[in-house]
mmCIF file with all atom_site columns, C-alpha atoms in Angstrom:
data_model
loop_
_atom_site.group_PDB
_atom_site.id
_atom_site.type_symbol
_atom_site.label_atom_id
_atom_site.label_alt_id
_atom_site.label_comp_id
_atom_site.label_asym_id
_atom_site.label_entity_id
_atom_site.label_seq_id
_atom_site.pdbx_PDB_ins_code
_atom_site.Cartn_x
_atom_site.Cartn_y
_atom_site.Cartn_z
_atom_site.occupancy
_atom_site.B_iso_or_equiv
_atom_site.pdbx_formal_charge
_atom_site.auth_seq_id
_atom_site.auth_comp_id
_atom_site.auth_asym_id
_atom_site.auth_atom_id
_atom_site.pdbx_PDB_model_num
ATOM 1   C CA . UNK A 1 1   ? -10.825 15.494  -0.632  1.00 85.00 ? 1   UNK A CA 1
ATOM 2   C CA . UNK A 1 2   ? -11.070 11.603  -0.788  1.00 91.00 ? 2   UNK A CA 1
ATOM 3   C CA . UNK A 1 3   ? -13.290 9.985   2.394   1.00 93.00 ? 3   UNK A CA 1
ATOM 4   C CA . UNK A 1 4   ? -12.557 6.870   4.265   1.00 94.00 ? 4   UNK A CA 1
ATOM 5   C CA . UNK A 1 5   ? -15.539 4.550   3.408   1.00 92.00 ? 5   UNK A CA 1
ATOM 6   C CA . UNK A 1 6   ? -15.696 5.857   -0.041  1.00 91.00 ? 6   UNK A CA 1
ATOM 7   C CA . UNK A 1 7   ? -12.589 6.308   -1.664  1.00 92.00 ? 7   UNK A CA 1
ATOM 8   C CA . UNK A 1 8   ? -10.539 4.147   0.260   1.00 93.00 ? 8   UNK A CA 1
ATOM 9   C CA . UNK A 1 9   ? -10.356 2.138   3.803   1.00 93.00 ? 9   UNK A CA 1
ATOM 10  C CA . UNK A 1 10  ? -8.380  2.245   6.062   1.00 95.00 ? 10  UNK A CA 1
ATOM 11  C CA . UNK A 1 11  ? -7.278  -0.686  9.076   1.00 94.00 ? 11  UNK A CA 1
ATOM 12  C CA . UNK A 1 12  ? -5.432  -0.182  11.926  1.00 94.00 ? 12  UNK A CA 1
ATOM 13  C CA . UNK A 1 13  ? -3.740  -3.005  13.466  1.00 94.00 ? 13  UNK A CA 1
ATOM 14  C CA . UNK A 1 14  ? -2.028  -3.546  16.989  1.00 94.00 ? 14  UNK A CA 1
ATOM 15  C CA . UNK A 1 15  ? 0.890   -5.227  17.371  1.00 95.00 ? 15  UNK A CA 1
ATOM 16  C CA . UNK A 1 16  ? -0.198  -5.689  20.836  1.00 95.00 ? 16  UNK A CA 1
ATOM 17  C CA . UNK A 1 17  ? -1.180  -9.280  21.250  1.00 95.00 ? 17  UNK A CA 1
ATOM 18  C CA . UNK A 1 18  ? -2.539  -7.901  25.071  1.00 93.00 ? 18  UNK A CA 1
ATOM 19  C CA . UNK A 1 19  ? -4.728  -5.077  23.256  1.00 94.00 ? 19  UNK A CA 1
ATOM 20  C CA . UNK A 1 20  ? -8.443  -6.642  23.078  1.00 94.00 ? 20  UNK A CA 1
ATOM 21  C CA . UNK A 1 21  ? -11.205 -6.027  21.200  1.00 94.00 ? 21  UNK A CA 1
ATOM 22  C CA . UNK A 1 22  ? -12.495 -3.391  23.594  1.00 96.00 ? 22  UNK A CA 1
ATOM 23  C CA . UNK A 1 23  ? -9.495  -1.066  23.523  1.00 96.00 ? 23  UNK A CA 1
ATOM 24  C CA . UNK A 1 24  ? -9.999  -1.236  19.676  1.00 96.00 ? 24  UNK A CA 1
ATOM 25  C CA . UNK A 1 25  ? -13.470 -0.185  19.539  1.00 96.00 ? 25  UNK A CA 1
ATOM 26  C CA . UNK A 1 26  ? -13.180 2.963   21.967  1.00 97.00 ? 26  UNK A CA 1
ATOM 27  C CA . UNK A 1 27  ? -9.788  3.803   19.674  1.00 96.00 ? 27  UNK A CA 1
ATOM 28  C CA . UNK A 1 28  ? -12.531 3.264   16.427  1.00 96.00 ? 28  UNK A CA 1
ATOM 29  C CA . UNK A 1 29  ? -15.306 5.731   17.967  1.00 96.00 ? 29  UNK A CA 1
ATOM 30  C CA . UNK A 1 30  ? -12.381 8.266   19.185  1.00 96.00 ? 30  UNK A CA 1
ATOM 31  C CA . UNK A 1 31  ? -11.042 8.361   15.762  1.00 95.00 ? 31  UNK A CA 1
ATOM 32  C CA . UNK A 1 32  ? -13.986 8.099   13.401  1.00 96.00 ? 32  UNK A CA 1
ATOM 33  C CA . UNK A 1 33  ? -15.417 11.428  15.827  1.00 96.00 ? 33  UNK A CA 1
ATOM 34  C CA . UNK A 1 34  ? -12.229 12.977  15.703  1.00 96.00 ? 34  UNK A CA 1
ATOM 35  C CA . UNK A 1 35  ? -12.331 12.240  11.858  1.00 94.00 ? 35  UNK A CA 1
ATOM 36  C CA . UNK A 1 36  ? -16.151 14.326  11.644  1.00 94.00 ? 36  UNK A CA 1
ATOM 37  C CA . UNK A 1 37  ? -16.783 12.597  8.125   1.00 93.00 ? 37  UNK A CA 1
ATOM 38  C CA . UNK A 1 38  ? -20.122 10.899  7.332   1.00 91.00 ? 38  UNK A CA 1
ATOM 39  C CA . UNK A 1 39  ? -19.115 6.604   6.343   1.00 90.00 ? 39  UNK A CA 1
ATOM 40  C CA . UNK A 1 40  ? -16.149 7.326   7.889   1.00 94.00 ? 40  UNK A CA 1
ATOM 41  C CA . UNK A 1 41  ? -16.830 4.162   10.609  1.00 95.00 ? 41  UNK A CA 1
ATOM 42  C CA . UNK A 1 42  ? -17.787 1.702   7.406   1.00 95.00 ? 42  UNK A CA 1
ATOM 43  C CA . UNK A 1 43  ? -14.318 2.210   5.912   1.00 95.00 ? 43  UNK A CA 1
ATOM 44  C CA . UNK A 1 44  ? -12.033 2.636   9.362   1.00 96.00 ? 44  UNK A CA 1
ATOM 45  C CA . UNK A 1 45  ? -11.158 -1.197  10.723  1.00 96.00 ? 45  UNK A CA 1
ATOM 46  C CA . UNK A 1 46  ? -9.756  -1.019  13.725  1.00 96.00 ? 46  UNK A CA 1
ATOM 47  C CA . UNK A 1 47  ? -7.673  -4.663  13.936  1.00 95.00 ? 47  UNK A CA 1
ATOM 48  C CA . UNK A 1 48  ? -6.503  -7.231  17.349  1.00 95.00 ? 48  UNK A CA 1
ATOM 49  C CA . UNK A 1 49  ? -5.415  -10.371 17.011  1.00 95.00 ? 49  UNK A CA 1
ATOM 50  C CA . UNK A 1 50  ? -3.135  -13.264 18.578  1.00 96.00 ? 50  UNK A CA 1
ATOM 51  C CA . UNK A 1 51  ? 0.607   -12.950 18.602  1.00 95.00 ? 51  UNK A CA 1
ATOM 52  C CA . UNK A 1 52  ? 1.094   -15.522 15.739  1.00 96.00 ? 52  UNK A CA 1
ATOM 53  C CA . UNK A 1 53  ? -1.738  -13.658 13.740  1.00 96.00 ? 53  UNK A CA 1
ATOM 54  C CA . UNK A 1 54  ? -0.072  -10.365 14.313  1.00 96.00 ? 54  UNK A CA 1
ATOM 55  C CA . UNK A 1 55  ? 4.002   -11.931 13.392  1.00 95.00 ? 55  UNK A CA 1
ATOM 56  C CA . UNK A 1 56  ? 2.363   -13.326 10.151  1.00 96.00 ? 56  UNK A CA 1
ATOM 57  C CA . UNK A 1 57  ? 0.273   -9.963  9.334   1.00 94.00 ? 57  UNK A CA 1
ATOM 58  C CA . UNK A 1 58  ? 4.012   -7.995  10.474  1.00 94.00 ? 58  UNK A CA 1
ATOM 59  C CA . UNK A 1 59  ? 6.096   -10.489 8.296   1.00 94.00 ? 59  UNK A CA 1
ATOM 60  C CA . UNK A 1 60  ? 3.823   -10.450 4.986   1.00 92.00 ? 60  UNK A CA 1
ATOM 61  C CA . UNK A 1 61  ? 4.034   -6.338  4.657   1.00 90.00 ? 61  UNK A CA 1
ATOM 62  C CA . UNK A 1 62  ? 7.722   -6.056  6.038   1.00 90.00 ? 62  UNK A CA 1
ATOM 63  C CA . UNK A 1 63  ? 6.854   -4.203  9.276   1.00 92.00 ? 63  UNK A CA 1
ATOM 64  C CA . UNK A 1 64  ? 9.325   -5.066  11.717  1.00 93.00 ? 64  UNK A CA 1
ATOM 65  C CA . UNK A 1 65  ? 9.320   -4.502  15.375  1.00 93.00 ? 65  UNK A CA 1
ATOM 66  C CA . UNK A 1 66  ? 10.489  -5.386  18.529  1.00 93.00 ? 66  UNK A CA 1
ATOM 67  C CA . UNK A 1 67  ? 9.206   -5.760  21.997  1.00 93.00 ? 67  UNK A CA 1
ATOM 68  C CA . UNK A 1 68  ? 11.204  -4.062  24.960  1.00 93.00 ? 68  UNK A CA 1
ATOM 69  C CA . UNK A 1 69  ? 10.784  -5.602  28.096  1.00 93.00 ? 69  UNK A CA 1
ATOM 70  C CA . UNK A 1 70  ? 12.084  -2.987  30.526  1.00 94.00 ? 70  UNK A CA 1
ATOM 71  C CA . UNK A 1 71  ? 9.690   -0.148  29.418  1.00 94.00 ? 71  UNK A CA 1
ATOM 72  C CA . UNK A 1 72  ? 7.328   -2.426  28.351  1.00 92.00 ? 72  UNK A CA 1
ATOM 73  C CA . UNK A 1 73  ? 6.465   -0.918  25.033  1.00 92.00 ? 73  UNK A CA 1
ATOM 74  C CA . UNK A 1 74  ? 6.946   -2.158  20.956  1.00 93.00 ? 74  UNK A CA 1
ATOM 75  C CA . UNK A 1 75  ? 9.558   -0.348  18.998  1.00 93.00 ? 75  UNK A CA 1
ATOM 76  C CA . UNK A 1 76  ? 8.564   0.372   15.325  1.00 93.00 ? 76  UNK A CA 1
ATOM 77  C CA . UNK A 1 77  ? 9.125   2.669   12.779  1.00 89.00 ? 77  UNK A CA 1
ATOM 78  C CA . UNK A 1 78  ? 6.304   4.847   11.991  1.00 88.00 ? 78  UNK A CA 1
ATOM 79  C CA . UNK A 1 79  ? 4.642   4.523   8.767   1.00 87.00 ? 79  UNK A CA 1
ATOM 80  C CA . UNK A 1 80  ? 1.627   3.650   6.762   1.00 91.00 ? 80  UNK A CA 1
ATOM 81  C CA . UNK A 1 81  ? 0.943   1.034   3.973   1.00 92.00 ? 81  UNK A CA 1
ATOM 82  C CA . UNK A 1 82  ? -0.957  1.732   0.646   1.00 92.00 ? 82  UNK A CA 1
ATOM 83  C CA . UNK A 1 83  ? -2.099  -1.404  -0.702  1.00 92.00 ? 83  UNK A CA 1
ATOM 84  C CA . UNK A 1 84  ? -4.161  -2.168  -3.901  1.00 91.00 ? 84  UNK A CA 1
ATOM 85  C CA . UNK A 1 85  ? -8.038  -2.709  -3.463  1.00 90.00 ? 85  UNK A CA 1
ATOM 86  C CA . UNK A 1 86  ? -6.701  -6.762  -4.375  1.00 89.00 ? 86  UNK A CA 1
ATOM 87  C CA . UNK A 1 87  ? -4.292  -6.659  -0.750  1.00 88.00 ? 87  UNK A CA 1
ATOM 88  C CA . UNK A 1 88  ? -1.125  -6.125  -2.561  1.00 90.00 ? 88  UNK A CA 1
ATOM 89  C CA . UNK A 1 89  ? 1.175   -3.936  -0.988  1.00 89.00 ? 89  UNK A CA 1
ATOM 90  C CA . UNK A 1 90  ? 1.920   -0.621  -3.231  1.00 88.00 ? 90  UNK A CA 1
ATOM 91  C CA . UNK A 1 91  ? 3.208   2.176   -1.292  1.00 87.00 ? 91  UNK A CA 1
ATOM 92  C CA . UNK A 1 92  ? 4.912   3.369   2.273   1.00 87.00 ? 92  UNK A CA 1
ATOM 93  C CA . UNK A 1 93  ? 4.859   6.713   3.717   1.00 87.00 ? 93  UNK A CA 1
ATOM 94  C CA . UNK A 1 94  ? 7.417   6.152   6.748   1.00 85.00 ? 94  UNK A CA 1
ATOM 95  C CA . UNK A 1 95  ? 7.484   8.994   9.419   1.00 85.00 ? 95  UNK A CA 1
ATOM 96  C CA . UNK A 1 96  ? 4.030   10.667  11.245  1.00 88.00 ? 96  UNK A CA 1
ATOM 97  C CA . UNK A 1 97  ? 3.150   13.345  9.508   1.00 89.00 ? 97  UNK A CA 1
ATOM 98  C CA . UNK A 1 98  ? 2.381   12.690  5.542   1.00 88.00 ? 98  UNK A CA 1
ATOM 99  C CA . UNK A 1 99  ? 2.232   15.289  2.514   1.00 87.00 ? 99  UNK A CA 1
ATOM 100 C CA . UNK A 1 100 ? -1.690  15.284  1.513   1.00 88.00 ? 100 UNK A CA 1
ATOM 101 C CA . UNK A 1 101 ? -0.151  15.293  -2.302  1.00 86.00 ? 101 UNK A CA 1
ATOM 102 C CA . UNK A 1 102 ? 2.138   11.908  -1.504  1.00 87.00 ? 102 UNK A CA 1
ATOM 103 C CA . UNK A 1 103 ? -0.947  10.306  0.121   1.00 90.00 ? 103 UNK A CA 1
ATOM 104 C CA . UNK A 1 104 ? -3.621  11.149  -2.555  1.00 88.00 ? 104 UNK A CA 1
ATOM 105 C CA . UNK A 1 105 ? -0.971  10.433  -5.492  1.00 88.00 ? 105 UNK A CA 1
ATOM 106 C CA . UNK A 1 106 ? -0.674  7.085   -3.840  1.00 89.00 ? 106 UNK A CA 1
ATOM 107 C CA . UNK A 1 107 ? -4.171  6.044   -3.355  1.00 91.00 ? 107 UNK A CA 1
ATOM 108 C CA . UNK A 1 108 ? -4.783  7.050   -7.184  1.00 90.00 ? 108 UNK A CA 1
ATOM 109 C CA . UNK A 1 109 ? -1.788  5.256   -8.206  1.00 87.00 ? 109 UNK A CA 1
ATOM 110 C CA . UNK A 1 110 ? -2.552  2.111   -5.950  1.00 89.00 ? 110 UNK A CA 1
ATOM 111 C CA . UNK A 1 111 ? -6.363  2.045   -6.980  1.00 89.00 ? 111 UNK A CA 1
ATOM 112 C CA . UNK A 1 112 ? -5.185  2.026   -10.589 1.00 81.00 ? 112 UNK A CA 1
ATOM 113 C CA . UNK A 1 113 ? -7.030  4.934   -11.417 1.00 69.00 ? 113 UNK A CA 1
ATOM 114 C CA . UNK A 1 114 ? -10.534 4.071   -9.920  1.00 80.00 ? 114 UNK A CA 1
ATOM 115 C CA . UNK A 1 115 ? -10.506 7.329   -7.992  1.00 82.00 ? 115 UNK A CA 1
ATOM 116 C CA . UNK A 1 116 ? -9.066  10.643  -8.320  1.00 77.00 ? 116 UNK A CA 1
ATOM 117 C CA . UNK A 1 117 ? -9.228  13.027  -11.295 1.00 76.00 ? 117 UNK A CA 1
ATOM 118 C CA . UNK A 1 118 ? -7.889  13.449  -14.745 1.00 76.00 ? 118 UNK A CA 1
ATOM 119 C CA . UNK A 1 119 ? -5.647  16.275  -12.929 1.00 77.00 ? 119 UNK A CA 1
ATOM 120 C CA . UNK A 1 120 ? -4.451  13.956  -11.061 1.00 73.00 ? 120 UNK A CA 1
ATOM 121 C CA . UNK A 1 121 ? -3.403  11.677  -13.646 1.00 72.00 ? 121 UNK A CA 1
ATOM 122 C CA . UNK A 1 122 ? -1.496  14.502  -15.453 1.00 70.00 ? 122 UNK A CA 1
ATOM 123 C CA . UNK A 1 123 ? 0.248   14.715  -12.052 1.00 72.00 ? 123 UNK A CA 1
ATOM 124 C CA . UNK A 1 124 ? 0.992   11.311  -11.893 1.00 70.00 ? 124 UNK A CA 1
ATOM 125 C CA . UNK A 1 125 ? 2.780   11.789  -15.458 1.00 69.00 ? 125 UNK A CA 1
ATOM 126 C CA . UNK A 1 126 ? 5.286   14.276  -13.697 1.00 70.00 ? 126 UNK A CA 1
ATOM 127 C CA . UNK A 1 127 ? 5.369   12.698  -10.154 1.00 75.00 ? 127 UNK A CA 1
ATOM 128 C CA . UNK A 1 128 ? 6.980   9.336   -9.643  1.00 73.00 ? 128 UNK A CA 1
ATOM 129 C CA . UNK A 1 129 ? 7.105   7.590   -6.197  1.00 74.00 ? 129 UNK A CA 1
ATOM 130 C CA . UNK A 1 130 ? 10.805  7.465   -4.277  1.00 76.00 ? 130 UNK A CA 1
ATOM 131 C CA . UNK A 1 131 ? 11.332  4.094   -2.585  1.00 74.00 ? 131 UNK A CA 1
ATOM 132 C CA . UNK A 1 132 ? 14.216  5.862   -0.551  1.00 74.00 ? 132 UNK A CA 1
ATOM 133 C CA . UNK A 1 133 ? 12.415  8.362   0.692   1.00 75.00 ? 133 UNK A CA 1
ATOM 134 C CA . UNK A 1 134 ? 8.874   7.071   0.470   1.00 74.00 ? 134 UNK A CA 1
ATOM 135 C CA . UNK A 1 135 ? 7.616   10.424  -0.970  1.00 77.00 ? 135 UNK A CA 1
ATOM 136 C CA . UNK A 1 136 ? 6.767   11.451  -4.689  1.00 76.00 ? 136 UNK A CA 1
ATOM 137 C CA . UNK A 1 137 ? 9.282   13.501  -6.453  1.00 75.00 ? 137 UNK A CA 1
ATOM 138 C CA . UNK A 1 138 ? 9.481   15.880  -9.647  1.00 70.00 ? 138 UNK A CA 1
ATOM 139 C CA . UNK A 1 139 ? 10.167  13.834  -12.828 1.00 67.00 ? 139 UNK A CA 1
ATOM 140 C CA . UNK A 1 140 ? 12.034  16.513  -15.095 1.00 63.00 ? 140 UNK A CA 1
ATOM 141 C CA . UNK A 1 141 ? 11.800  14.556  -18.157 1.00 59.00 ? 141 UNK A CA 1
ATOM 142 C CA . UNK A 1 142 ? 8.143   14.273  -18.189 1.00 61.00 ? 142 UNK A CA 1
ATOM 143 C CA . UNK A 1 143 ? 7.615   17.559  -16.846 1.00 65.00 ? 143 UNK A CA 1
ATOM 144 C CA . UNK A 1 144 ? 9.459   19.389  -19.643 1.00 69.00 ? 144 UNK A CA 1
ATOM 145 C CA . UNK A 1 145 ? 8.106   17.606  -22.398 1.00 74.00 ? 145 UNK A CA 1
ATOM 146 C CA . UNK A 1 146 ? 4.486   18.417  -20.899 1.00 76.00 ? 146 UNK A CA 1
ATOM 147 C CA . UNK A 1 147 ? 5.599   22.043  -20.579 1.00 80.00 ? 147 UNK A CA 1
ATOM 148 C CA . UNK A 1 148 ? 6.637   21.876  -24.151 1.00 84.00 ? 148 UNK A CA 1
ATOM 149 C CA . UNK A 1 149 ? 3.587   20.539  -25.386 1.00 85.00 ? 149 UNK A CA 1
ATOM 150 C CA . UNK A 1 150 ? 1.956   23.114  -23.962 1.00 87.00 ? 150 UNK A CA 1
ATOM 151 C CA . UNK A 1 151 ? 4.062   25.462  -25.986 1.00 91.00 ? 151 UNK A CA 1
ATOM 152 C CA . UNK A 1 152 ? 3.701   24.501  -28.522 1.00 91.00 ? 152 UNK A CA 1
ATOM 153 C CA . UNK A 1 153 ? 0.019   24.026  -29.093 1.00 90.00 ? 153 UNK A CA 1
ATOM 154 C CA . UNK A 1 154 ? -0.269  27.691  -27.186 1.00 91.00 ? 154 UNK A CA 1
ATOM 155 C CA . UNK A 1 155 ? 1.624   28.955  -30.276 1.00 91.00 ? 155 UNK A CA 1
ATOM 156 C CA . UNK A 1 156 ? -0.491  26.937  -32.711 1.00 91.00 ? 156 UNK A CA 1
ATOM 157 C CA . UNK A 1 157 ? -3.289  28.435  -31.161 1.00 91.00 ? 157 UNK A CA 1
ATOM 158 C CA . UNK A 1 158 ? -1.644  31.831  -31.477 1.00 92.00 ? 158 UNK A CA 1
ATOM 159 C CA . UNK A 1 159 ? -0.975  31.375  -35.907 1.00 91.00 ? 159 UNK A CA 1
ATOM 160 C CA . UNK A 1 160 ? -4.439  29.791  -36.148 1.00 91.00 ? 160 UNK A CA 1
ATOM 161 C CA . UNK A 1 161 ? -6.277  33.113  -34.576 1.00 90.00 ? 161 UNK A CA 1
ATOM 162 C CA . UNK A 1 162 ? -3.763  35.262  -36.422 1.00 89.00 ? 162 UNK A CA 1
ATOM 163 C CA . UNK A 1 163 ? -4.227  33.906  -39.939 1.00 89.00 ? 163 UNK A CA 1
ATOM 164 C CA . UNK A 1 164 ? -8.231  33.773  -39.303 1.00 88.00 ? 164 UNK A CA 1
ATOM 165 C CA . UNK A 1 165 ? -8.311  37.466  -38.135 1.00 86.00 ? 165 UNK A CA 1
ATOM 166 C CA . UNK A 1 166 ? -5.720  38.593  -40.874 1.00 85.00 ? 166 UNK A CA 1
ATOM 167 C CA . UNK A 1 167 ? -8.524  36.335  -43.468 1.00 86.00 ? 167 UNK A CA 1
ATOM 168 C CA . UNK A 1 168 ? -11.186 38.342  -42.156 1.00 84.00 ? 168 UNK A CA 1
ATOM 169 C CA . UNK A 1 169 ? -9.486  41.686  -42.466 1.00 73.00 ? 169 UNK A CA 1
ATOM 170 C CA . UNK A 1 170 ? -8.997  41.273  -46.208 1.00 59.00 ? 170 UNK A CA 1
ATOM 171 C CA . UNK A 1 171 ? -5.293  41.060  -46.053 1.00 56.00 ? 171 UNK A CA 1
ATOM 172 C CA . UNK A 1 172 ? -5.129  44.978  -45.639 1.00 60.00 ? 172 UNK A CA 1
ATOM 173 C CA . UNK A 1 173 ? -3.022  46.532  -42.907 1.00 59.00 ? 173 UNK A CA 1
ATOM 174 C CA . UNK A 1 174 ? -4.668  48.387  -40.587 1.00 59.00 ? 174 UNK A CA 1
ATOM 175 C CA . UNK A 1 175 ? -3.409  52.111  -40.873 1.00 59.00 ? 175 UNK A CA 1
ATOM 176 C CA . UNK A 1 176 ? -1.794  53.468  -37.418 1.00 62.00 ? 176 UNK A CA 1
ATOM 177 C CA . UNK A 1 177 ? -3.576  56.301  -35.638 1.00 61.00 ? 177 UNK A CA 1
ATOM 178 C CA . UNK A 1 178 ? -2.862  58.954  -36.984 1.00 61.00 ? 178 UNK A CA 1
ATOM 179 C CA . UNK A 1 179 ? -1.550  58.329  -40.428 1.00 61.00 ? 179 UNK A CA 1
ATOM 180 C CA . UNK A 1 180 ? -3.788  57.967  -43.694 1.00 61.00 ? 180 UNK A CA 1
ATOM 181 C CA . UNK A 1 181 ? -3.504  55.553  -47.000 1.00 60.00 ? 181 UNK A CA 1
ATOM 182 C CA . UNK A 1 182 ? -4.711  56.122  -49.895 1.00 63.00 ? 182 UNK A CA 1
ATOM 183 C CA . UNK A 1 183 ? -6.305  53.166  -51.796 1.00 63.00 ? 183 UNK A CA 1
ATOM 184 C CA . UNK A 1 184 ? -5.812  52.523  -55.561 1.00 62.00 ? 184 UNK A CA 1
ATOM 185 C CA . UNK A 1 185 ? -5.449  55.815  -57.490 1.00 55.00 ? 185 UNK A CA 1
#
């Protein structure tokens, strides 16, 4: 539910040194269409630079990649980068296909709660991000001592309606259908 251009941004870089400007641009139109959201071409940068301005970009985030002269092509590992709305580097999703919970946990987490909702900051108490496999995982601790909360202010609830509706009854059992009391004799 979060929108490039408002939520977050998002830049695309080539590692391509022989990728221009112009390649860029038509790749920035294609995707912001594909993308069919309104803003969406404020907050999607579409990046080219010089060889030493990409190996300094590649070396301060820990990408790593190699260029293969006989097909002519980079080899990388697939991935994105969540980084903090100061440039710092919070998160990576590696593979090409990413969990819409992982990525929206990591945006709120990375935007240190500017965005997102209290839900998911109650999610946030139970998830906790996996370096080793760069997704967000169960946290059983914090998950069963939310549960238990719950609980046990359900069952507070529960006394507190019991107690008013036995107050307002006058203490007197109701008599079962069927059967009959007689009162004071």
């Amino acid at each position: 539910s979060f929108d490039v251009g408002e939520e977050f941004e998002v830049v695309t870089v080539s590692i391509d040194p022989g990728e221009g400007t112009e390649l860029a641009a038509a790749k920035k139109k294609e995707y912001v269409q594909r993308y069919g959201r309104d803003g969406a071409a404020d907050g999607w940068h579409f990046l080219t630079g010089s060889q030493q301005e990409i190996t300094r970009l590649a070396e301060s985030v820990g990408f790593r990649y190699v260029y293969d002269q006989e097909t002519d092509l980079y080899i990388h590992a697939s991935g994105i980068m969540v980084l903090t709305p100061t440039g710092k580097l919070a998160r990576y999703f590696y593979g090409i296909e990413y969990s819409v919970k992982d990525l929206r946990l990591g945006l709120v987490e990375a935007a240190d709660n500017k965005i997102g909702s209290p839900v998911d900051q109650l999610l946030l108490t139970c998830y906790q991000y996996d370096p080793t496999t760069g997704k967000y995982g169960l946290v059983i601790m914090n998950s069963l001592r939310i549960g238990g909360l719950a609980t046990v202010a359900g069952l507070a609830l529960f006394v507190t309606v019991m107690i008013r509706r036995d107050r307002r009854g006058g203490g007197q059992p109701t008599p079962l259908s069927g059967e009959t009391r007689t009162v004071g004799t």
